[in-house]
PDB file of C-alpha atoms in Angstrom:
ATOM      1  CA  UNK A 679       0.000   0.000   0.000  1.00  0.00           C
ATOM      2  CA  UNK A 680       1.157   3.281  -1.039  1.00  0.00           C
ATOM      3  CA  UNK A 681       2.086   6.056   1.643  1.00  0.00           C
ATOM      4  CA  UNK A 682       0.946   9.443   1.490  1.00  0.00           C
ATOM      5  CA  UNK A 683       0.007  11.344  -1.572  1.00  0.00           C
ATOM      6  CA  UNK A 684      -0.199   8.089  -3.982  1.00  0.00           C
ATOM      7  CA  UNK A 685      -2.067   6.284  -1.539  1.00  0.00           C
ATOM      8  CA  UNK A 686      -5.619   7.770  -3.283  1.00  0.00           C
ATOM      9  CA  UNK A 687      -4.693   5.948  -6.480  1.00  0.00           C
ATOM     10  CA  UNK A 688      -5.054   2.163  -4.323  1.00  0.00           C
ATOM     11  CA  UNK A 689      -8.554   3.528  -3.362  1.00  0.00           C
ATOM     12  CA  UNK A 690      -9.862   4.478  -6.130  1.00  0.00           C
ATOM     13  CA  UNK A 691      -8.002   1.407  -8.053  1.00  0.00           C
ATOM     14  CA  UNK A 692     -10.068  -0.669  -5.155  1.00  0.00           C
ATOM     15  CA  UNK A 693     -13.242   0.898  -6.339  1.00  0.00           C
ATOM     16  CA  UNK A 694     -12.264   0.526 -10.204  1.00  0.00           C
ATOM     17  CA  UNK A 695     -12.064  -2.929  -9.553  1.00  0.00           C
ATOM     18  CA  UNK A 696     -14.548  -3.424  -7.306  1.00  0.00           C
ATOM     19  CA  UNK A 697     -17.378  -1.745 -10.337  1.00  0.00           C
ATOM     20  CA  UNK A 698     -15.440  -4.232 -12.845  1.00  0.00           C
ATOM     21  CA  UNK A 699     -16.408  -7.188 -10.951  1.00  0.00           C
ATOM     22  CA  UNK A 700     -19.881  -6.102 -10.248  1.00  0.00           C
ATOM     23  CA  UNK A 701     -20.389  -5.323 -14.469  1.00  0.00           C
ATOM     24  CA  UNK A 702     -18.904  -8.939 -15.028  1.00  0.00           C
ATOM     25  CA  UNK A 703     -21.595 -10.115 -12.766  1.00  0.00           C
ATOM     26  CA  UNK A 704     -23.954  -8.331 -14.086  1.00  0.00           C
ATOM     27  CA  UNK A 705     -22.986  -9.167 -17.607  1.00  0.00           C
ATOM     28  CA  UNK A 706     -23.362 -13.371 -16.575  1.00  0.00           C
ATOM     29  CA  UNK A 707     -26.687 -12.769 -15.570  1.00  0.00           C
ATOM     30  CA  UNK A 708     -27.707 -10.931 -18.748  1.00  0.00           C
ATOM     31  CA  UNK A 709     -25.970 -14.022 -20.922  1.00  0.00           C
ATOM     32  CA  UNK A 710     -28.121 -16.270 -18.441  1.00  0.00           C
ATOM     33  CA  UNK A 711     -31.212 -14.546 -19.162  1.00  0.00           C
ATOM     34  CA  UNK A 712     -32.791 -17.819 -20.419  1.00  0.00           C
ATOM     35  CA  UNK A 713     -30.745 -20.386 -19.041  1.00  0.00           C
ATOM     36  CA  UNK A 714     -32.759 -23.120 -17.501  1.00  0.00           C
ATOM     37  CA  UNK A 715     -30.236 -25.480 -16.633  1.00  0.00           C
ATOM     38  CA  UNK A 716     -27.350 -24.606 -14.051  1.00  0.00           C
ATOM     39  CA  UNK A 717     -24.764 -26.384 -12.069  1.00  0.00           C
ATOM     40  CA  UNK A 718     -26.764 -26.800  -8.619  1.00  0.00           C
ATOM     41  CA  UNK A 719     -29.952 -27.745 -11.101  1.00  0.00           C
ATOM     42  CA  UNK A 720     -33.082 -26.022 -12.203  1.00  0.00           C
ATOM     43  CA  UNK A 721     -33.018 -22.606 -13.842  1.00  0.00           C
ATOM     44  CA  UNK A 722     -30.018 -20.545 -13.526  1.00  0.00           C
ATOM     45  CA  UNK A 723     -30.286 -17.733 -10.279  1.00  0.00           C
ATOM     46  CA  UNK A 724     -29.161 -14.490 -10.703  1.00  0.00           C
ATOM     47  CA  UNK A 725     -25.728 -13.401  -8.775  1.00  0.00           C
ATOM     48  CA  UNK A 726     -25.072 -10.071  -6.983  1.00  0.00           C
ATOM     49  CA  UNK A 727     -22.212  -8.712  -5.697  1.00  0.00           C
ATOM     50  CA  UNK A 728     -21.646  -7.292  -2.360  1.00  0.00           C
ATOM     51  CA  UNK A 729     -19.440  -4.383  -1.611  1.00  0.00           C
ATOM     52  CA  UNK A 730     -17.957  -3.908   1.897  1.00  0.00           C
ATOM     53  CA  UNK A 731     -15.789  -0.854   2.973  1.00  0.00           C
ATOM     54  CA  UNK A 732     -11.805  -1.386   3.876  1.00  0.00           C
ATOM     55  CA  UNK A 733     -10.499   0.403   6.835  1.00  0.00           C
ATOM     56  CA  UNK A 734      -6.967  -1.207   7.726  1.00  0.00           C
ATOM     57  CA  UNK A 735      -4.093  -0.588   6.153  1.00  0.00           C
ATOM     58  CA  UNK A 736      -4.139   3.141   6.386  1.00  0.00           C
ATOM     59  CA  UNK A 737      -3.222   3.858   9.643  1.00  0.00           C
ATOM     60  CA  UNK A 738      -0.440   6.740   9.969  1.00  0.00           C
ATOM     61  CA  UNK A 739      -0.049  10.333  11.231  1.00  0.00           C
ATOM     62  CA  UNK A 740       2.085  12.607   9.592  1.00  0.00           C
ATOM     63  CA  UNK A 741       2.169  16.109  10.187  1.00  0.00           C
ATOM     64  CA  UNK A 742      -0.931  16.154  11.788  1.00  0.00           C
ATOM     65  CA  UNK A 743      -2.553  13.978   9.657  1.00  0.00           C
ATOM     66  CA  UNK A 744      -5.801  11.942  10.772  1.00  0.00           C
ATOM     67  CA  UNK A 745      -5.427   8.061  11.202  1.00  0.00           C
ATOM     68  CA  UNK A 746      -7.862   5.822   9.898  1.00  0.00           C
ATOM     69  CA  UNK A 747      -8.829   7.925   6.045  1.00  0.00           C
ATOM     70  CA  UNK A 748     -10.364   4.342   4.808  1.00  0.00           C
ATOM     71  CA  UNK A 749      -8.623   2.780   1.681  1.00  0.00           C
ATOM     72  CA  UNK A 750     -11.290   1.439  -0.583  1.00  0.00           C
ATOM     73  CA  UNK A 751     -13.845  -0.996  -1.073  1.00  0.00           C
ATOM     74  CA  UNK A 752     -13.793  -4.640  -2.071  1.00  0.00           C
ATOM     75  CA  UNK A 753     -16.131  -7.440  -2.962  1.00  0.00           C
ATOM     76  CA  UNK A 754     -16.890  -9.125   0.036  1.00  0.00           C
ATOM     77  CA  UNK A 755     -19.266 -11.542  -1.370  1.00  0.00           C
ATOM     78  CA  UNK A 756     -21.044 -12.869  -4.116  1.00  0.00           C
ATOM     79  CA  UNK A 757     -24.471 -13.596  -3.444  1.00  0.00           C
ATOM     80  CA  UNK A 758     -27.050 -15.558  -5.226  1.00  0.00           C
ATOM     81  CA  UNK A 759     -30.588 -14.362  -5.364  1.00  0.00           C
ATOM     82  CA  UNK A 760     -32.731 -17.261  -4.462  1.00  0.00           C
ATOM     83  CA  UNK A 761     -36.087 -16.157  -5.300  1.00  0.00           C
ATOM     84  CA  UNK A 762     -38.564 -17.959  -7.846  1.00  0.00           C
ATOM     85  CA  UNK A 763     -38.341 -17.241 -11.501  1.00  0.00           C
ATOM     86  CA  UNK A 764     -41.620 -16.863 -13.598  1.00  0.00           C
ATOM     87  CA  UNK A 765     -42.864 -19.731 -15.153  1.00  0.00           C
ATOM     88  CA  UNK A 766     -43.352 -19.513 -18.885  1.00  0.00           C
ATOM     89  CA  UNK A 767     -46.001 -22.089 -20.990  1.00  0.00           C
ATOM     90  CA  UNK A 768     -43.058 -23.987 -23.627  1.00  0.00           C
ATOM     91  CA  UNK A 769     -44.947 -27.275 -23.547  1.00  0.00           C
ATOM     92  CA  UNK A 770     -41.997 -28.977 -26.102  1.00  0.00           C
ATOM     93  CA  UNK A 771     -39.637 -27.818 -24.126  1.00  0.00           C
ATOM     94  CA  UNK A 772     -37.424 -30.651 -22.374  1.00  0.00           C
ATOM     95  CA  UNK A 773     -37.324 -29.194 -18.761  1.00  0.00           C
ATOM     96  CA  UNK A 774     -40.890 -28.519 -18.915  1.00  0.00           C
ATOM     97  CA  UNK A 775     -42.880 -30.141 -16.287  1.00  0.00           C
ATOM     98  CA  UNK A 776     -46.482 -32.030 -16.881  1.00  0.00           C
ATOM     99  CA  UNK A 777     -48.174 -28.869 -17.488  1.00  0.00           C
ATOM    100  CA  UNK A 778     -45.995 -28.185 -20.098  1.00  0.00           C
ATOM    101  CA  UNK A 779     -44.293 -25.008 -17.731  1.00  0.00           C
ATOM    102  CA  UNK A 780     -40.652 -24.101 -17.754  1.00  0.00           C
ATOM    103  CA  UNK A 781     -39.146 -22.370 -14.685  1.00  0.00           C
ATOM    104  CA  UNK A 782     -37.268 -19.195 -16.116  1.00  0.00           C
ATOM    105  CA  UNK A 783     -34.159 -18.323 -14.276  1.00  0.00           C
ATOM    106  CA  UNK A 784     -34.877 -15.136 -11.754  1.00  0.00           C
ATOM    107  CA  UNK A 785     -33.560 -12.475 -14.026  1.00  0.00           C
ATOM    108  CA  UNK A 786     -35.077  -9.138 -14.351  1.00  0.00           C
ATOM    109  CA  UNK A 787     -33.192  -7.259 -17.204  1.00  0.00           C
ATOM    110  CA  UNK A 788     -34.440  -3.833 -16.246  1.00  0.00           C
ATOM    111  CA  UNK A 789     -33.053  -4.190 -13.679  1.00  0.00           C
ATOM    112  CA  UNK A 790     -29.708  -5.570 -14.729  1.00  0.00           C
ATOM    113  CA  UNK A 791     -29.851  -2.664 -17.361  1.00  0.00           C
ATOM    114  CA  UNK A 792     -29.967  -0.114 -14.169  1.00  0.00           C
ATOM    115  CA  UNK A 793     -27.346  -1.987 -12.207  1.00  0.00           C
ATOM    116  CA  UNK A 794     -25.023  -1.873 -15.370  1.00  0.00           C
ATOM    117  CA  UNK A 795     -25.691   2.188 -15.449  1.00  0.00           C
ATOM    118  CA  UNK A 796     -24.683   2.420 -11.620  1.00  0.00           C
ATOM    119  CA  UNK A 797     -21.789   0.128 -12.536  1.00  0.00           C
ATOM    120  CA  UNK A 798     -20.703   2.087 -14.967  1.00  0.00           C
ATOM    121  CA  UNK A 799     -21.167   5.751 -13.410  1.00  0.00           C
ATOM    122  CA  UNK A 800     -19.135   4.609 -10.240  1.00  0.00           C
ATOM    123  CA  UNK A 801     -16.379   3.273 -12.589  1.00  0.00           C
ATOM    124  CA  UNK A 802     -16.493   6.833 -14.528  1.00  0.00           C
ATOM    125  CA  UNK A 803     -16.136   8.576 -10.733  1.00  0.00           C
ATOM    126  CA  UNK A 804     -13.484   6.843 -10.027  1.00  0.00           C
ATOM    127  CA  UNK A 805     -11.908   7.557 -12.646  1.00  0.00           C
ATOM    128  CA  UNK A 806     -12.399  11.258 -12.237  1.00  0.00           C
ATOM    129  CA  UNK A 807     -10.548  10.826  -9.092  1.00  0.00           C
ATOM    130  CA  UNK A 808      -7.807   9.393 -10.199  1.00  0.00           C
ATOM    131  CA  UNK A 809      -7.241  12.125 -12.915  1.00  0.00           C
ATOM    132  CA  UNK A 810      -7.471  14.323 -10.049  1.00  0.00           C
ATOM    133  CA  UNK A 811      -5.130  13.600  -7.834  1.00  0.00           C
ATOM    134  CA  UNK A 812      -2.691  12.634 -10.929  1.00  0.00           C
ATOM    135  CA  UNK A 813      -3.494  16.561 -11.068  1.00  0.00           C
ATOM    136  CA  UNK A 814      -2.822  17.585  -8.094  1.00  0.00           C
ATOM    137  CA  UNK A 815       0.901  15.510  -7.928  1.00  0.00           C
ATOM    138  CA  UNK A 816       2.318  17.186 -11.234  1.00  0.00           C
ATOM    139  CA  UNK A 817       1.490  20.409  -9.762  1.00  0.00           C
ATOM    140  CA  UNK A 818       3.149  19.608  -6.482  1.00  0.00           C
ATOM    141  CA  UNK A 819       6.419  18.704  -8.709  1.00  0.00           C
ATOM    142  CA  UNK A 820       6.275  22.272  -9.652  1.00  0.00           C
ATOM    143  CA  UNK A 821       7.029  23.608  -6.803  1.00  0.00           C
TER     144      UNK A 821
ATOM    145  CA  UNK B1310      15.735  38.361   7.388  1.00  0.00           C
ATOM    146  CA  UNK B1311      13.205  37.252   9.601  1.00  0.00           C
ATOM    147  CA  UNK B1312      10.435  39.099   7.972  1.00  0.00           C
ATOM    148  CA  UNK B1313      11.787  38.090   4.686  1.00  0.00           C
ATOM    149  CA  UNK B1314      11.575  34.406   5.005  1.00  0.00           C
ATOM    150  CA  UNK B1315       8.618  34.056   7.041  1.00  0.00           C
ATOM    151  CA  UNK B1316       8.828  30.418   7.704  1.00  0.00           C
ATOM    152  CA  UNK B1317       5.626  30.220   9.610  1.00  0.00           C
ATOM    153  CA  UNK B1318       3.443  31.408   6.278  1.00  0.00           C
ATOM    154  CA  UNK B1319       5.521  28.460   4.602  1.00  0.00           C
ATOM    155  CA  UNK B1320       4.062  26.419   7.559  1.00  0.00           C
ATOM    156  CA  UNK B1321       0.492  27.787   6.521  1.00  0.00           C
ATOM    157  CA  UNK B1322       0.900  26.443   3.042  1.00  0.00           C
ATOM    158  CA  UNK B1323       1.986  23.337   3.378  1.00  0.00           C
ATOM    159  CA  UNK B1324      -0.504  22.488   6.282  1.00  0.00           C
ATOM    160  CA  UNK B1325      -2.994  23.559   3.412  1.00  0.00           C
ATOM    161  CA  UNK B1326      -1.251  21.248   0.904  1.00  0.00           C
ATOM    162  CA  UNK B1327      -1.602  18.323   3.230  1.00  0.00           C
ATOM    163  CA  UNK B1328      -4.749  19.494   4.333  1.00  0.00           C
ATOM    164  CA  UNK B1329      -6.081  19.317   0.463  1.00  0.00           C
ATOM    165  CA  UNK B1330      -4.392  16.010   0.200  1.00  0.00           C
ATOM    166  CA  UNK B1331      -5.824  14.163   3.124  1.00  0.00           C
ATOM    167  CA  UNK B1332      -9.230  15.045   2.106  1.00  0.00           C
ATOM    168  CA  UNK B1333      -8.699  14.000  -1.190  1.00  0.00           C
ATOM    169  CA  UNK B1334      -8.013  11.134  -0.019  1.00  0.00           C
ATOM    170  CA  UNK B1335     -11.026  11.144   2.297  1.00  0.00           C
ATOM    171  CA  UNK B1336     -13.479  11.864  -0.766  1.00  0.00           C
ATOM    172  CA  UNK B1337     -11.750   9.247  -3.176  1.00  0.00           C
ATOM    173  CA  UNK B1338     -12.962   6.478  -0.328  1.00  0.00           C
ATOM    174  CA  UNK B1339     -16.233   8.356  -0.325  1.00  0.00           C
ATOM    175  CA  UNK B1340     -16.332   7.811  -4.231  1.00  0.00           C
ATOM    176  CA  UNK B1341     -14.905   4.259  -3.877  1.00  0.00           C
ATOM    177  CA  UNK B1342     -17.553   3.289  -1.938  1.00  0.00           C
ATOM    178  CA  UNK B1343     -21.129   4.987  -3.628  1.00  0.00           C
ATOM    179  CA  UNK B1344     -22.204   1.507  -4.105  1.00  0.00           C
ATOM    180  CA  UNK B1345     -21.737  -0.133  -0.602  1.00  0.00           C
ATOM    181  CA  UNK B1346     -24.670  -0.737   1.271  1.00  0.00           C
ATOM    182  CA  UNK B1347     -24.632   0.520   4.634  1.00  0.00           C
ATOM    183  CA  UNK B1348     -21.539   3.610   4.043  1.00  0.00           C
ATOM    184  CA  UNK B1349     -21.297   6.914   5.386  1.00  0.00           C
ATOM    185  CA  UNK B1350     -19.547   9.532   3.790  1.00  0.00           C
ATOM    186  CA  UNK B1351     -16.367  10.957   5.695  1.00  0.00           C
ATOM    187  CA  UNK B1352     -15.154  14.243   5.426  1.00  0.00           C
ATOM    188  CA  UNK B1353     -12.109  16.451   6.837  1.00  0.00           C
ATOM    189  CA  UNK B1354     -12.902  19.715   8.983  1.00  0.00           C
ATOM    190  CA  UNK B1355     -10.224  21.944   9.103  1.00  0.00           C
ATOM    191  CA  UNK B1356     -11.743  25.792   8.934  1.00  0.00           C
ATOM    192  CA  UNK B1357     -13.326  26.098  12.388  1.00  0.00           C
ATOM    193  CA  UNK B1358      -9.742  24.924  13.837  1.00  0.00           C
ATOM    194  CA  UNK B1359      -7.946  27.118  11.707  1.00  0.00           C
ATOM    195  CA  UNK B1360      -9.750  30.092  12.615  1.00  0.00           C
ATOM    196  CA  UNK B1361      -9.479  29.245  15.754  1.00  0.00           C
ATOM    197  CA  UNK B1362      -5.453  28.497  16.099  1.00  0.00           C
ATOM    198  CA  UNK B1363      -5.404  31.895  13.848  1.00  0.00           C
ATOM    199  CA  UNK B1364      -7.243  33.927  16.535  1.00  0.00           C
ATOM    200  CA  UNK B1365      -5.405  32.667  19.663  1.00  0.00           C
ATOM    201  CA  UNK B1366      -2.193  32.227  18.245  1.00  0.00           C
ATOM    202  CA  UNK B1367      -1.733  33.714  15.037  1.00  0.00           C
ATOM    203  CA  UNK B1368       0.512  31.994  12.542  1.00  0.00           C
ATOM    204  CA  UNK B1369       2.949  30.055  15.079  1.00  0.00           C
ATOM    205  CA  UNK B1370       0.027  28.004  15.805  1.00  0.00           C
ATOM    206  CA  UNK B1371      -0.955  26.645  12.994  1.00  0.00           C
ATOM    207  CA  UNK B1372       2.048  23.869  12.897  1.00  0.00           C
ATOM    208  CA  UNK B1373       0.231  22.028  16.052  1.00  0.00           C
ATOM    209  CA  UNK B1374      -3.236  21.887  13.758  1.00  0.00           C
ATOM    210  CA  UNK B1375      -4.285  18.584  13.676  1.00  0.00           C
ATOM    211  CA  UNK B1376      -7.271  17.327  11.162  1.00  0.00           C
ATOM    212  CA  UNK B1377     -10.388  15.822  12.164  1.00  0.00           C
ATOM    213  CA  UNK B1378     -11.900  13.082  10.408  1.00  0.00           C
ATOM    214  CA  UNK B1379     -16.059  14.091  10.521  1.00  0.00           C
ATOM    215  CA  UNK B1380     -18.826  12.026   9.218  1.00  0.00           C
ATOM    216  CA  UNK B1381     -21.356  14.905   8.355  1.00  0.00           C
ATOM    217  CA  UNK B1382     -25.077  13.634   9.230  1.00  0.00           C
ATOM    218  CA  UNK B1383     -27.060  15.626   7.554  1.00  0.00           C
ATOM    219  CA  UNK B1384     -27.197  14.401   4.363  1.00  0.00           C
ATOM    220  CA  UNK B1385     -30.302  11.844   2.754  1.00  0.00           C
ATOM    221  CA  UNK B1386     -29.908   8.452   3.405  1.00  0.00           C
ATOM    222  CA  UNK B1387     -31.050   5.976   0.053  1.00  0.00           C
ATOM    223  CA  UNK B1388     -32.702   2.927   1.169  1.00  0.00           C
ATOM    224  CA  UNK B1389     -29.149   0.770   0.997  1.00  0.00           C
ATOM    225  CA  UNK B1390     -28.448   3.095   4.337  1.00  0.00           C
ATOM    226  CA  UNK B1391     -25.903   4.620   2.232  1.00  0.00           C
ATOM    227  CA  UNK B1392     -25.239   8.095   1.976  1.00  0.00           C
ATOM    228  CA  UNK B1393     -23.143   9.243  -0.658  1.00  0.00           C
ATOM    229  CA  UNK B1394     -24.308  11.515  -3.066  1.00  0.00           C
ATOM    230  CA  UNK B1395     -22.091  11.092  -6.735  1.00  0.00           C
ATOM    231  CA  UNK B1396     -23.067  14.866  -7.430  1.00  0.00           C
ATOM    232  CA  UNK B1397     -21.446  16.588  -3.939  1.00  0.00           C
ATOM    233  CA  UNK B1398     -18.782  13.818  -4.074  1.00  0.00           C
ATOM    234  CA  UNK B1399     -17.071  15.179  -7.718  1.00  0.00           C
ATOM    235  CA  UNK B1400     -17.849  18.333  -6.537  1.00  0.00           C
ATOM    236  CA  UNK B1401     -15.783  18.384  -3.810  1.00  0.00           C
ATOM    237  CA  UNK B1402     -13.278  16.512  -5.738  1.00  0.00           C
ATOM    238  CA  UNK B1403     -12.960  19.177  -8.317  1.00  0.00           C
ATOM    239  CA  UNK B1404     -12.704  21.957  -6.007  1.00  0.00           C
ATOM    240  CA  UNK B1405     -10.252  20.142  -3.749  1.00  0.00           C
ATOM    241  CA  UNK B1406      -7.783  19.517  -6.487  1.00  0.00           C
ATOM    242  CA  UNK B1407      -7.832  22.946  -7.762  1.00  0.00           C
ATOM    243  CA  UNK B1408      -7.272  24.302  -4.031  1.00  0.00           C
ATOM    244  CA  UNK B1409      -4.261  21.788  -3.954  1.00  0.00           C
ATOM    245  CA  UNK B1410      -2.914  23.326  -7.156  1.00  0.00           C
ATOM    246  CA  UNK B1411      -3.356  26.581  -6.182  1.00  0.00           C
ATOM    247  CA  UNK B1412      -1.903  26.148  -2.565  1.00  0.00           C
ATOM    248  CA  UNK B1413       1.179  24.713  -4.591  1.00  0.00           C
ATOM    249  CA  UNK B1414       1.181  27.305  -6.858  1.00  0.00           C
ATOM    250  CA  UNK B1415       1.648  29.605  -3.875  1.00  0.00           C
ATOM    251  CA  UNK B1416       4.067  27.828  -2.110  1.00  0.00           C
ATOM    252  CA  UNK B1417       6.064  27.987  -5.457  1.00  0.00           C
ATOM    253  CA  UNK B1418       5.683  31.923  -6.223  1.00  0.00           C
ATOM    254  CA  UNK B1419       7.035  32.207  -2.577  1.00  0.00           C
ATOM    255  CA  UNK B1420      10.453  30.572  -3.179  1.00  0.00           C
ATOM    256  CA  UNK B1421      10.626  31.839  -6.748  1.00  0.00           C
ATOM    257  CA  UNK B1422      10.565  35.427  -5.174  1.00  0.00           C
ATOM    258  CA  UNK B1423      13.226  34.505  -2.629  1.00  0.00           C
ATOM    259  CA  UNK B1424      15.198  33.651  -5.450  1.00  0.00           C
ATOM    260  CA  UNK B1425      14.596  37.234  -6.989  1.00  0.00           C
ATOM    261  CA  UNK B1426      15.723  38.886  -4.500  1.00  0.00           C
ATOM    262  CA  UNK B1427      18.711  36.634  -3.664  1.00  0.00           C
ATOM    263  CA  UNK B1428      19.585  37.771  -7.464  1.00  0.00           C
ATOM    264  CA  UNK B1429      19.084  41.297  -6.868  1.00  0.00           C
ATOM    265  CA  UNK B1430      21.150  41.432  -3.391  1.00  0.00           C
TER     266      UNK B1430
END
């Protein structure tokens, strides 16, 4: 872990990373969107990511400098959503059952679509910060 | 020579570079984390104590200020319990870094006139 002034590129890295991993989730649900045979059986269940907030690491006082700043976020977890998927009427289908009803995985793509966006705008913001403090460094070297 | 060098108004700068640089990092955790459930956004106070140190002391003080790590309550809560807001966050961010640059920019004028007049003498 970086000290000091470079240590705002690790968090925002942590954050890059952490929006990567949450838009390749969100991109194996969408490519799942119809699967209705998984691993564990039955229809495929949609997986979500969960983020959780890093506070060792940074601990240091310099110059009057507060302890603790937090350094990131990771994935702690990836979760699978275990509710029921609707049931669509394929009767030729081979997993359909005597009533000639398949079990559709639990996939909502509005609201993948929306989770991609927030993805996507927290990977941007990052970014921005990033540029910032990249910034903010080449005009210390100035001095 | 004293009056000429004025290290304690070099002291002011730099606490306001590392002042700009803490809370940068402060705000690039906030940013980090918009999307974890439960977060609250941290911030860095450093005004009140300034103006404080500034009254009682005057400029010696201001080497002993230390920065405080606040997590502001005020602001709306979404329904993950988390309370960052993307629009105040690159705000901040944006007028941090310029504050940083122009702190530096200060500090720099301030030794490139000591140079001038080291020429001059």
């Amino acid at each position: 872990m970086a000290e000091g002034a470079f240590s705002s590129f690790d968090i925002s890295a942590s954050g890059m990373s952490a929006e990567r991993l949450r838009m390749n989730v969100i991109a194996h649900n969408i490519a799942n969107i119809n699967t209705t045979r998984s691993a564990e059986g039955g229809p495929y269940k949609r997986r979500y990511v969960v983020f959780e907030e890093v506070l060792a690491g940074a601990q240091r006082e310099l110059s009057g400098m507060i302890r603790d700043v937090g350094s990131g976020v990771r994935v702690a977890d990836v979760g699978r959503d275990t509710s029921e998927g609707p049931k669509r009427y394929m009767p030729g289908h081979p997993d359909a059952d005597a009533d000639g009803m398949v079990r559709m995985p639990n996939v909502n793509p509005v609201m993948e679509m929306l989770d991609m966006m927030s993805a996507s705008r927290g990977y941007e913001a990052n970014v921005m910060a990033i540029s910032a403090a990249k910034q903010m460094i080449l005009k210390a070297l100035e001095i | 020579m004293k009056t000429l060098l004025q290290p304690e108004v070099l002291e002011l700068y730099t606490k306001m570079l590392d002042f700009t640089a803490v809370r940068h990092t402060v705000i690039a955790n906030n940013i980090a984390n918009v999307n974890t459930p439960g977060f609250r956004r941290s911030d860095v106070e450093f005004a009140d104590e300034l103006e404080r140190v500034l009254r009682d002391r005057g400029l010696k003080g201001v080497k002993d200020i230390r920065f405080r790590r606040t997590k502001p309550n005020e602001t709306a809560v979404r329904n993950d319990g988390n309370n960052v807001d993307m629009d105040v966050e690159m705000a901040v961010l944006a007028e941090n870094a310029l504050l940083y640059q122009v702190y530096a920019q200060l500090l720099a004028r301030r030794f490139r006139n000591l140079q001038e007049i080291l020429r001059e003498a």
